[in-house]
Short mmCIF file of C-alpha atoms in Angstrom, two decimals:
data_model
loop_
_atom_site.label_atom_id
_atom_site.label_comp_id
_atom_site.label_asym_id
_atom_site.label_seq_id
_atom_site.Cartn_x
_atom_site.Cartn_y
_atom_site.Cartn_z
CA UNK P 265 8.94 17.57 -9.19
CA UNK P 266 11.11 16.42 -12.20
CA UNK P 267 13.48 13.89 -12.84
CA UNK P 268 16.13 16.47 -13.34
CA UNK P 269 15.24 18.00 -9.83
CA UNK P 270 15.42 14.25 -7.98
CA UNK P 271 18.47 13.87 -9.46
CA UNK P 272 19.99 17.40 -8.53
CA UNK P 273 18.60 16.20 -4.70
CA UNK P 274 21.10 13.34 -5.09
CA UNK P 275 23.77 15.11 -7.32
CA UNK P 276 26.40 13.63 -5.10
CA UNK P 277 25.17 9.86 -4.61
CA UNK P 278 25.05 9.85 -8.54
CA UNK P 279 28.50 11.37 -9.38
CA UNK P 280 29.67 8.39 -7.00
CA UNK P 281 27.92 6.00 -8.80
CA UNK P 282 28.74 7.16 -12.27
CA UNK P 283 32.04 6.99 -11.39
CA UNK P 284 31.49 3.03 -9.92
CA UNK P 285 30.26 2.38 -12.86
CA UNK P 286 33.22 3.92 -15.23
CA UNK P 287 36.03 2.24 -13.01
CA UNK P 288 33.82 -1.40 -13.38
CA UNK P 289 32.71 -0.68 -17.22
CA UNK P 290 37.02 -0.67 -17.35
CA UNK P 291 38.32 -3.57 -20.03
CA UNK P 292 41.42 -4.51 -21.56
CA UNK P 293 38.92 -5.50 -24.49
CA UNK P 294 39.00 -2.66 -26.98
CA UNK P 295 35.65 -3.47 -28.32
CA UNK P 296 33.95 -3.50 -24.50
CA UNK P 297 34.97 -0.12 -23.79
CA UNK P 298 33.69 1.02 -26.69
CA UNK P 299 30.37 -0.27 -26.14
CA UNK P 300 30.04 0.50 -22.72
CA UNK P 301 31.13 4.66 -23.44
CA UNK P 302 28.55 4.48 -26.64
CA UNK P 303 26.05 2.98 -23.78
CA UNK P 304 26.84 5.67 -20.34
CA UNK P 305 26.47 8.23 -22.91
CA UNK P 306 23.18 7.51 -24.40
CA UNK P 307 21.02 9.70 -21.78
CA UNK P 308 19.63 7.08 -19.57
CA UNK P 309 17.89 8.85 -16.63
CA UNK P 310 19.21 6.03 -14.22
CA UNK P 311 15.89 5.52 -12.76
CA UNK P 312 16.66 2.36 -10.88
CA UNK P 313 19.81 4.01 -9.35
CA UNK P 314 17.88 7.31 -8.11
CA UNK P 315 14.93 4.75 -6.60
CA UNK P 316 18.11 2.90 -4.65
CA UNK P 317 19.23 5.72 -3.54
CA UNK P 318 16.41 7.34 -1.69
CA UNK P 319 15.43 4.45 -0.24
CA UNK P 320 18.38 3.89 1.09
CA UNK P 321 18.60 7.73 2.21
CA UNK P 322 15.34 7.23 3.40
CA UNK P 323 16.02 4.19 5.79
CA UNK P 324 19.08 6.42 7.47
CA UNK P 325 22.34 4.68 5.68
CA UNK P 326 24.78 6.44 6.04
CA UNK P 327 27.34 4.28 4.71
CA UNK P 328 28.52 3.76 0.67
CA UNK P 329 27.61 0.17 -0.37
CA UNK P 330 24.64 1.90 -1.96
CA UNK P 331 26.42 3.35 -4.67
CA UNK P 332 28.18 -0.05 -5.35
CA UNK P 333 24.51 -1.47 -5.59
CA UNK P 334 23.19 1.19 -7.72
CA UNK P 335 25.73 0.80 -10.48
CA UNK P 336 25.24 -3.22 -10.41
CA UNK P 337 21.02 -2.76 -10.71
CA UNK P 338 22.16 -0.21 -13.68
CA UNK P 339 24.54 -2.68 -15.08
CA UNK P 340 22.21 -5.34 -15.37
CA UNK P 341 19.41 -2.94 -16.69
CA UNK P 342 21.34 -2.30 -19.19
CA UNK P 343 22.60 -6.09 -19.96
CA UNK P 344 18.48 -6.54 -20.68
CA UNK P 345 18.24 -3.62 -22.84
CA UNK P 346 21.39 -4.90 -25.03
CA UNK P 347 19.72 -8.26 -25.40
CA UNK P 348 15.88 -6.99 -25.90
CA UNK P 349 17.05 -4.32 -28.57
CA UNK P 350 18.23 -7.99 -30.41
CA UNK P 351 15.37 -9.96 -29.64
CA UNK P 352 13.06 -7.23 -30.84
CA UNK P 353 15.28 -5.90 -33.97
CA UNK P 354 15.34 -2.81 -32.54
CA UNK P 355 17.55 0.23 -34.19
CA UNK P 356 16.56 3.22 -31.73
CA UNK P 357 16.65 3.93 -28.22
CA UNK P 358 16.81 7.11 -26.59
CA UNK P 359 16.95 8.84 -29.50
CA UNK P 360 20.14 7.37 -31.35
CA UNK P 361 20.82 3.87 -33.07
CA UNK P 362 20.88 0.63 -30.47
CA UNK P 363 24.23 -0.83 -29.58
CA UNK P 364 22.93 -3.76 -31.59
CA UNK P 365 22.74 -1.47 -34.94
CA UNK P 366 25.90 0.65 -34.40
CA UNK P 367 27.86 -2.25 -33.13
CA UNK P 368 25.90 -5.79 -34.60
CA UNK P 369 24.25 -8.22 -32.76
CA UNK P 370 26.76 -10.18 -31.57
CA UNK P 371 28.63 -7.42 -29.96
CA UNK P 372 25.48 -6.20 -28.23
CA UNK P 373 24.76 -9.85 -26.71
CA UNK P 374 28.28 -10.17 -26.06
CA UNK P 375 28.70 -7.49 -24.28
CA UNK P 376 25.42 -7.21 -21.79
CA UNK P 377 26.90 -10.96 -20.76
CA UNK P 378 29.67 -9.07 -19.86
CA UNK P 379 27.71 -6.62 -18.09
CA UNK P 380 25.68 -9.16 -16.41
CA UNK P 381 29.08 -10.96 -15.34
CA UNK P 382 30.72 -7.80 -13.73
CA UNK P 383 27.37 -7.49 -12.21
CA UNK P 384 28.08 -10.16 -10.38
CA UNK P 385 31.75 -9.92 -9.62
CA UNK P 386 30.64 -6.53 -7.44
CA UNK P 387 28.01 -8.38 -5.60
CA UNK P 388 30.55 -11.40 -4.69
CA UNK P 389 32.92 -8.24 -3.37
CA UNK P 390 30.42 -7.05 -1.39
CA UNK P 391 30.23 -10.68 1.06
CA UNK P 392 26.71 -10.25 1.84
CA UNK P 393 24.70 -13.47 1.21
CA UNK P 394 21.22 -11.97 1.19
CA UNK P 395 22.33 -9.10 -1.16
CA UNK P 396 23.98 -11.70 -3.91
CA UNK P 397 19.96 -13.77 -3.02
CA UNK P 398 17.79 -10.75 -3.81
CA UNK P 399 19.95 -9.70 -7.13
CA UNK P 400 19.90 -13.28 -8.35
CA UNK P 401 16.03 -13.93 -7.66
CA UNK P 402 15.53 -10.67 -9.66
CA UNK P 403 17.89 -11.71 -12.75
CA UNK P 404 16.29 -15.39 -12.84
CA UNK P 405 12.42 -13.76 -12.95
CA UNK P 406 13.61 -11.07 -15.04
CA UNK P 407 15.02 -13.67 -17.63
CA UNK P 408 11.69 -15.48 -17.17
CA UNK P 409 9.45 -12.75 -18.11
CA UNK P 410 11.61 -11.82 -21.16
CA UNK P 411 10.64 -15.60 -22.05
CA UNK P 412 6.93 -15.27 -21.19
CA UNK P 413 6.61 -12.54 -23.35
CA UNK P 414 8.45 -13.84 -26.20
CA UNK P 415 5.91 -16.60 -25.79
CA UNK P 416 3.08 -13.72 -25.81
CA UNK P 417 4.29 -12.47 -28.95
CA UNK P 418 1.44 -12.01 -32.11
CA UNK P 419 -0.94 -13.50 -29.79
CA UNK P 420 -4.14 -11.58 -29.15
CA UNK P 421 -5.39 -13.88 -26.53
CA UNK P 422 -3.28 -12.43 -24.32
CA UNK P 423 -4.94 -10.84 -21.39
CA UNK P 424 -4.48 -8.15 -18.62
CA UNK P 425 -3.40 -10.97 -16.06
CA UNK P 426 -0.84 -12.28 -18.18
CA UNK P 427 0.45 -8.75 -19.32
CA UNK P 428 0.36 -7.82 -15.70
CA UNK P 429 2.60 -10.78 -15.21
CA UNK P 430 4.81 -10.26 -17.69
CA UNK P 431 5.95 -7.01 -16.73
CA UNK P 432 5.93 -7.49 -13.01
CA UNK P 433 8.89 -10.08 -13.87
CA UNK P 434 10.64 -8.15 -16.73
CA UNK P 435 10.17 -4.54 -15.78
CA UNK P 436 9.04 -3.91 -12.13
CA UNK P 437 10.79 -6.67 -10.28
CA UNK P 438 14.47 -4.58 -10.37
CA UNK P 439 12.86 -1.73 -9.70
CA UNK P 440 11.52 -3.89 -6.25
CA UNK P 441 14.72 -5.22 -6.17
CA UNK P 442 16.18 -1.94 -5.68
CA UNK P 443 14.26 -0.53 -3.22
CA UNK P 444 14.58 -3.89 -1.17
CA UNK P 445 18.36 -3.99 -1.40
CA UNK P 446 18.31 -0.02 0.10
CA UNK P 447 16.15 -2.18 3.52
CA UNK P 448 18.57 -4.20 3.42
CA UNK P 449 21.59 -2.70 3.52
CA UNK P 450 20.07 -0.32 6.41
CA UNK P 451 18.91 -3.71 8.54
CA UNK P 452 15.50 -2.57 8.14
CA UNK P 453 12.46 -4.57 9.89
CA UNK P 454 11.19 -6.93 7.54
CA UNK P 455 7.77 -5.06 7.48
CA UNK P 456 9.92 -2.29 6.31
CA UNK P 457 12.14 -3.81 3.53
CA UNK P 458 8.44 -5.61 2.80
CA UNK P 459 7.18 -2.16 2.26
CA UNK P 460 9.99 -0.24 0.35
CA UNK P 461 9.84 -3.85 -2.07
CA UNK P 462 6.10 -3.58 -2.69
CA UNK P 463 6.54 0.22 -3.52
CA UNK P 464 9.42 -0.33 -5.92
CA UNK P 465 7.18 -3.06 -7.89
CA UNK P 466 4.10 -1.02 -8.21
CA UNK P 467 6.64 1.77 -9.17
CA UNK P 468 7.72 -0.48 -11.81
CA UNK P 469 4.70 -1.55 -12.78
CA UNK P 470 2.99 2.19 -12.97
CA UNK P 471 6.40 2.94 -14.96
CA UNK P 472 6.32 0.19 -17.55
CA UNK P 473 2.19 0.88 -18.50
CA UNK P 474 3.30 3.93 -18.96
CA UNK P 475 5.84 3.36 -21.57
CA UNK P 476 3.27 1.16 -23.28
CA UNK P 477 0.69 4.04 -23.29
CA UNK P 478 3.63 6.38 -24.88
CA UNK P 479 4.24 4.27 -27.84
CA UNK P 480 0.86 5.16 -29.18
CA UNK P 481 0.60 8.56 -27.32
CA UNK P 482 4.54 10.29 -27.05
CA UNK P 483 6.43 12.37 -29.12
CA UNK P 484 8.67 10.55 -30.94
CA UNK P 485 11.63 12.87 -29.91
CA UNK P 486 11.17 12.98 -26.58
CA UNK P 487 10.58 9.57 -25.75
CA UNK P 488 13.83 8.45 -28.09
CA UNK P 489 12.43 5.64 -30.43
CA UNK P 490 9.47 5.44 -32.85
CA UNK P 491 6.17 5.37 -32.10
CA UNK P 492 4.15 1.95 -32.60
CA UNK P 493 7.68 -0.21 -31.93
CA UNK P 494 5.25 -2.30 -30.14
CA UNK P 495 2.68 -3.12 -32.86
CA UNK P 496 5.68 -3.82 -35.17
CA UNK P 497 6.83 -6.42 -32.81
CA UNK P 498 3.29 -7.81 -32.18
CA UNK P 499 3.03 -7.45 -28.52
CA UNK P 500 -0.25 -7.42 -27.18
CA UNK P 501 0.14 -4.55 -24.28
CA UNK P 502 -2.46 -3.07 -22.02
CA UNK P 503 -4.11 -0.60 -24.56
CA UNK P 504 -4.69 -3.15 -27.60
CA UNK P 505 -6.09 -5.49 -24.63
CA UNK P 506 -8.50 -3.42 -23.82
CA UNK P 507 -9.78 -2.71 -27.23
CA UNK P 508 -9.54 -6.39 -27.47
CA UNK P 509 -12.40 -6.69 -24.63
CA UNK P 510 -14.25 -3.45 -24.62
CA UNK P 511 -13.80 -2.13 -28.45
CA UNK P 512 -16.92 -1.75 -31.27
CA UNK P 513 -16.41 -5.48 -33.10
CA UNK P 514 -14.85 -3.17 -36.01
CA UNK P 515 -12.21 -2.23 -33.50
CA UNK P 516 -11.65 -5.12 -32.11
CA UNK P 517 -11.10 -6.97 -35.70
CA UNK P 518 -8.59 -4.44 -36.67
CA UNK P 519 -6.24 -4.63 -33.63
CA UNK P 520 -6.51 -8.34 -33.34
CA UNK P 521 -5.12 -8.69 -36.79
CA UNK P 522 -2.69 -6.54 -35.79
CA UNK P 523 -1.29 -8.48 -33.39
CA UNK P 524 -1.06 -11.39 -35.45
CA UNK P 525 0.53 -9.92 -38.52
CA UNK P 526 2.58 -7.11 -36.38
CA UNK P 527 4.62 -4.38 -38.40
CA UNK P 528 3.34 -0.93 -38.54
CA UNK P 529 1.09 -0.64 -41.58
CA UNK P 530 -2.56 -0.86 -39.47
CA UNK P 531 -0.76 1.57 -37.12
CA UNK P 532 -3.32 4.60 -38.26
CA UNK P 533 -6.30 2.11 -37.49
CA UNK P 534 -5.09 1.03 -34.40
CA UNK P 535 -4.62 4.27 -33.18
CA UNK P 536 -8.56 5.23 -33.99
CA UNK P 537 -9.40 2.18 -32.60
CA UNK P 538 -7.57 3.08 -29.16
CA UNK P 539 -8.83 6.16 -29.08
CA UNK P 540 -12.81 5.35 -29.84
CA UNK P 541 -11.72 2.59 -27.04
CA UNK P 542 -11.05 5.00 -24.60
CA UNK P 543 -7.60 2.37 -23.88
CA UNK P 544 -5.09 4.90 -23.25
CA UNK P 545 -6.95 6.70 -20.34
CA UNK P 546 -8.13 3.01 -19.10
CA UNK P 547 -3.99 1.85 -19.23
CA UNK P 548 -3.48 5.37 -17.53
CA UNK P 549 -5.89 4.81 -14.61
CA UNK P 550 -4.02 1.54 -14.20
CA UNK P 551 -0.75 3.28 -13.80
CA UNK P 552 -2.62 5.44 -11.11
CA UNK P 553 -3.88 2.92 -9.15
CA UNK P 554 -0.07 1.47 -9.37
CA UNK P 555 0.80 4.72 -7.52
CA UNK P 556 -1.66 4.54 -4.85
CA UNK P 557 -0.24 1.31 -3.95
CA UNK P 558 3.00 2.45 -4.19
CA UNK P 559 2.23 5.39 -1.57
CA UNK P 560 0.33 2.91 0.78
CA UNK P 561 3.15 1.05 0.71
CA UNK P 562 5.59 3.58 1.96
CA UNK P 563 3.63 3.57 5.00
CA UNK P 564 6.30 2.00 7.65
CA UNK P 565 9.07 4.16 6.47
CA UNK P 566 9.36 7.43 8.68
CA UNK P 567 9.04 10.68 7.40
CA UNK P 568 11.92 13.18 5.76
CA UNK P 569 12.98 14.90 2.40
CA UNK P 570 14.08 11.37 1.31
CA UNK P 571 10.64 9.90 1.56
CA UNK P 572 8.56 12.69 -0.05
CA UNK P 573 10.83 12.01 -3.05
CA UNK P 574 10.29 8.72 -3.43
CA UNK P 575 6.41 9.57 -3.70
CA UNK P 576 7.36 12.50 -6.20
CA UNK P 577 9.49 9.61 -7.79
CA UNK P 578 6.10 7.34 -7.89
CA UNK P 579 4.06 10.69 -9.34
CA UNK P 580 6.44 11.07 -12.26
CA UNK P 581 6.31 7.40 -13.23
CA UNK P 582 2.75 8.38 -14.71
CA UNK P 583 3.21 11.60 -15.60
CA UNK P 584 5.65 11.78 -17.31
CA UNK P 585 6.41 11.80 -21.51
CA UNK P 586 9.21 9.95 -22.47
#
């Protein structure tokens, strides 16, 4: 199944949500609404959302606090995106400039604190003390990781523990946050919510290697930004690791340098050296084994349409390109 056809499963949930997140994206600041139309219409897929969503389909709510939820895990998605695009100079996502390069940097960080602030506004309205806990445990370690791999940054000693750590905090923890929030909205058993958490961080996980493999693998078009954006900004992800400790010494020389110097003129080299590496398929079978947690962790939660799209869902977080 595609990500088009999950989200035609849940055409309904998502028109609600899109228009949550219109009505709260609403400012009397000129400068903010531009942003934040420039931003909804940029393509995203709303992954995050669409996870939410059949989880919390999939636990039997019935109610619409879920769609309230979805559009505040989307708005502070998006608040890190505004603020990594500055960190890391970026100039295209999705296919089209940043917010940062059409708008400036200050804009761009401007307005993602905005984002995260509204964020938080909605989960004050919605009085529920362990909702406001999870969503602020996942914006503190998300904030975290962002830090940890700033500190990562040109280093090639970097290794698959730390870059496993990295983006469990930055990448995969509001994906678990997510499917938590859908337990606990329902009341779910703890083993439950435990379950739906540990599927939405493997999720995450599978989903970030992934987008690591793609930026020395994808089509630039179809993933939206250019391919080695990663060994411009010297960040030592799974694939150059594993060069890095299973590479010819030639290999290993020429990606290690990489690292340190970053930029994208040893791109052609590093690519031969991934590929005599065998690293993409090794980051791959990573992702995979993400997946089979993800499944086993779905375990508790009973069976309908809702749950066999959550494991299509975890399926398409590795196969997919872009």
């Amino acid at each position: 199944m595609t990500i088009e056809a999950l989200r035609a499963f849940i055409a309904d949930d998502l028109h609600a949500v899109d228009q949550v997140i219109r009505d709260r994206l609403h400012s009397d600041v000129v400068l903010i609404r531009q942003i934040a139309d420039y931003i909804i219409g940029g393509g995203c897929k709303r992954l995050r959302p669409v996870l939410l969503i059949l989880a919390a389909r999939a636990t039997g709510y019935r109610g619409r606090h879920h769609h309230e939820l979805a559009a505040v895990i989307e708005f502070i998605h998006t608040a890190t995106l505004l603020h990594d695009d500055v960190v890391d100079e970026s100039s295209l996502r999705r296919g089209r400039d940043t917010a940062n390069a059409a708008f400036g940097n200050a804009a761009a960080v401007l307005v993602g604190d905005f984002l995260y602030s509204r964020a938080f506004q909605m989960m004050v309205d919605m009085n529920d003390m362990r909702v406001m806990q999870v969503l602020a445990e996942a914006t503190n370690t998300i904030a975290g990781g962002e830090v940890l791999q700033l500190m990562g940054s040109h280093d090639p000693e970097v290794d698959e523990a730390r870059y496993l750590e990295v983006i469990r905090r930055k990448t995969a923890k509001l994906f678990e946050a997510a499917a938590r929030l859908a337990a606990v909205l329902a009341r779910s058993s703890p083993a439950l919510e435990d379950g739906l958490a540990r599927y939405g961080a493997h999720v995450g996980t599978a989903f970030q290697v992934i987008d690591d493999v793609l930026d020395y693998s994808g089509d630039e078009a179809a993933i939206g930004k250019s391919l080695g954006d990663d060994l411009a900004e010297g960040k030592p992800t799974l694939p150059l690791i594993h060069v890095l400790r299973s590479g010819s010494p030639a290999s290993q020389a020429v990606v290690r340098q990489a690292i340190v110097d970053g930029g994208r003129e040893d791109f052609s080299a590093v690519l031969r050296a991934i590929r005599a590496s065998g690293s993409l398929d090794y980051a791959r079978a990573a992702a995979e084994r993400e997946v089979r947690a993800a499944v086993e962790a779905l375990a508790p939660l009973p069976e309908s349409e809702f749950k066999r799209s959550l494991l299509e869902l975890a399926s398409f977080s590795v196969v997919r390109q872009a």
